[in-house]
Amino acid sequence: MFVLGKSSLKRLEGVHPSLVRVVKRAIEITPIDFTVIEGLRTPARQRELYAAGKSKTLNSRHLRQPDGFGHAVDLGPWVRGAIPWNDWNAFDQVARAMLRAAEELGVAIRWGGDWNQNGRSDDERFLDGPHFELVRV
């Protein structure tokens, strides 16, 4: 069984409590360790990622939403002390744990590695393996 480290817990500050619950449950059931890369973002950080082509929007769910929380997290599998960026299978294993945890807790989420999950439009082509977000209500 894995646990979230201090850095991961710190990066969850400001993220919607329902999504935090999902991440905390997922780390308990995952077959692969993972780290929280990023949670709540500032508008400046979002502009930086957009300019670098690492985000396709300036209206990210990572930004503070009207309820005061960020509605997205980026998670990375943690294998031998690093994130294996080119190992899609490792990201998929994290996603399976997140989706299972969300189902158990009754929280609707989407994974950026499969934007069609839970109703994202078919025209979304930017795969984002680390990204998980609450489904808009």
Short mmCIF file of C-alpha atoms in Angstrom, two decimals:
data_model
loop_
_atom_site.label_atom_id
_atom_site.label_comp_id
_atom_site.label_asym_id
_atom_site.label_seq_id
_atom_site.Cartn_x
_atom_site.Cartn_y
_atom_site.Cartn_z
CA MET A 1 0.00 0.00 0.00
CA PHE A 2 1.24 3.47 -0.89
CA VAL A 3 0.72 6.80 0.89
CA LEU A 4 0.84 10.41 -0.27
CA GLY A 5 4.00 12.21 0.74
CA LYS A 6 4.21 15.65 2.30
CA SER A 7 4.84 17.33 -1.07
CA SER A 8 1.82 15.65 -2.63
CA LEU A 9 -0.41 16.63 0.30
CA LYS A 10 0.83 20.22 0.05
CA ARG A 11 -0.01 20.28 -3.67
CA LEU A 12 -3.58 19.22 -2.87
CA GLU A 13 -4.19 22.38 -0.84
CA GLY A 14 -6.91 24.45 -2.50
CA VAL A 15 -8.24 21.49 -4.53
CA HIS A 16 -11.94 20.65 -4.15
CA PRO A 17 -12.44 18.32 -1.16
CA SER A 18 -14.28 15.73 -3.27
CA LEU A 19 -11.33 15.42 -5.64
CA VAL A 20 -8.90 15.28 -2.71
CA ARG A 21 -10.91 12.37 -1.28
CA VAL A 22 -10.64 10.56 -4.62
CA VAL A 23 -6.85 11.06 -4.77
CA LYS A 24 -6.46 9.85 -1.18
CA ARG A 25 -8.56 6.76 -1.87
CA ALA A 26 -6.74 6.06 -5.15
CA ILE A 27 -3.33 5.98 -3.44
CA GLU A 28 -4.71 3.27 -1.13
CA ILE A 29 -5.81 1.01 -4.00
CA THR A 30 -3.30 1.73 -6.77
CA PRO A 31 -0.94 -1.00 -7.96
CA ILE A 32 1.64 1.70 -8.73
CA ASP A 33 2.87 4.59 -6.59
CA PHE A 34 2.06 8.11 -7.78
CA THR A 35 2.78 11.70 -6.89
CA VAL A 36 0.68 14.84 -7.09
CA ILE A 37 2.42 17.02 -9.67
CA GLU A 38 0.09 20.00 -9.44
CA GLY A 39 -3.27 21.03 -8.03
CA LEU A 40 -4.51 24.60 -7.77
CA ARG A 41 -2.78 26.96 -10.21
CA THR A 42 -2.44 30.71 -10.36
CA PRO A 43 -3.52 32.48 -13.55
CA ALA A 44 0.16 33.33 -14.16
CA ARG A 45 1.15 29.66 -13.99
CA GLN A 46 -1.68 28.76 -16.37
CA ARG A 47 -0.55 31.40 -18.87
CA GLU A 48 2.99 29.99 -18.65
CA LEU A 49 1.80 26.44 -19.41
CA TYR A 50 -0.43 27.68 -22.23
CA ALA A 51 2.43 29.64 -23.81
CA ALA A 52 4.65 26.55 -23.63
CA GLY A 53 1.98 24.40 -25.33
CA LYS A 54 1.53 22.26 -22.23
CA SER A 55 -2.09 23.37 -21.86
CA LYS A 56 -4.67 24.05 -24.53
CA THR A 57 -6.70 26.55 -22.50
CA LEU A 58 -6.38 29.60 -20.32
CA ASN A 59 -9.63 28.55 -18.62
CA SER A 60 -8.19 25.52 -16.85
CA ARG A 61 -10.02 23.56 -14.18
CA HIS A 62 -6.78 23.92 -12.18
CA LEU A 63 -7.68 27.58 -11.62
CA ARG A 64 -9.80 28.66 -8.68
CA GLN A 65 -13.43 28.02 -9.64
CA PRO A 66 -16.47 30.00 -8.43
CA ASP A 67 -16.72 27.77 -5.33
CA GLY A 68 -13.17 28.80 -4.34
CA PHE A 69 -11.45 25.50 -5.18
CA GLY A 70 -9.42 24.12 -8.06
CA HIS A 71 -11.25 21.27 -9.78
CA ALA A 72 -8.26 19.45 -11.30
CA VAL A 73 -5.08 17.64 -10.33
CA ASP A 74 -2.14 16.30 -12.27
CA LEU A 75 -0.76 12.98 -11.04
CA GLY A 76 2.34 11.14 -12.15
CA PRO A 77 3.26 7.52 -11.62
CA TRP A 78 6.34 7.29 -9.41
CA VAL A 79 8.67 4.51 -10.57
CA ARG A 80 12.22 4.14 -9.25
CA GLY A 81 12.29 7.75 -8.06
CA ALA A 82 11.02 9.39 -11.25
CA ILE A 83 7.95 9.90 -13.42
CA PRO A 84 8.23 7.66 -16.51
CA TRP A 85 6.79 10.24 -18.94
CA ASN A 86 6.85 7.89 -21.94
CA ASP A 87 5.26 4.90 -20.16
CA TRP A 88 1.57 5.27 -21.00
CA ASN A 89 0.83 2.00 -19.19
CA ALA A 90 2.01 3.54 -15.91
CA PHE A 91 -0.30 6.54 -16.38
CA ASP A 92 -3.13 4.17 -17.26
CA GLN A 93 -2.63 2.28 -14.00
CA VAL A 94 -2.93 5.52 -12.02
CA ALA A 95 -6.04 6.40 -14.04
CA ARG A 96 -7.67 3.05 -13.28
CA ALA A 97 -7.12 3.61 -9.55
CA MET A 98 -8.51 7.16 -9.78
CA LEU A 99 -11.58 6.08 -11.75
CA ARG A 100 -12.24 3.20 -9.36
CA ALA A 101 -11.83 5.47 -6.32
CA ALA A 102 -14.16 8.06 -7.86
CA GLU A 103 -16.78 5.41 -8.53
CA GLU A 104 -16.53 4.07 -4.97
CA LEU A 105 -16.95 7.58 -3.57
CA GLY A 106 -19.67 8.67 -6.01
CA VAL A 107 -17.56 11.50 -7.46
CA ALA A 108 -17.75 12.10 -11.22
CA ILE A 109 -14.29 12.72 -12.71
CA ARG A 110 -12.68 12.71 -16.15
CA TRP A 111 -9.20 11.62 -17.10
CA GLY A 112 -7.20 13.61 -19.64
CA GLY A 113 -5.91 10.38 -21.16
CA ASP A 114 -9.46 9.54 -22.28
CA TRP A 115 -11.40 12.76 -22.77
CA ASN A 116 -14.47 10.83 -23.93
CA GLN A 117 -14.79 9.41 -20.43
CA ASN A 118 -17.88 10.96 -18.82
CA GLY A 119 -18.99 13.04 -21.75
CA ARG A 120 -16.08 15.09 -23.07
CA SER A 121 -16.57 16.01 -26.72
CA ASP A 122 -15.07 13.84 -29.45
CA ASP A 123 -13.15 16.78 -30.89
CA GLU A 124 -10.75 16.91 -27.92
CA ARG A 125 -7.43 15.64 -29.30
CA PHE A 126 -4.94 16.73 -26.63
CA LEU A 127 -4.22 13.69 -24.48
CA ASP A 128 -3.10 14.66 -20.99
CA GLY A 129 -2.17 11.52 -19.07
CA PRO A 130 -1.50 13.21 -15.72
CA HIS A 131 -4.76 15.24 -15.69
CA PHE A 132 -7.91 14.45 -13.69
CA GLU A 133 -10.81 16.84 -13.21
CA LEU A 134 -14.25 16.97 -11.67
CA VAL A 135 -17.01 16.69 -14.24
CA ARG A 136 -18.83 20.00 -14.69
CA VAL A 137 -22.32 19.86 -13.27
#
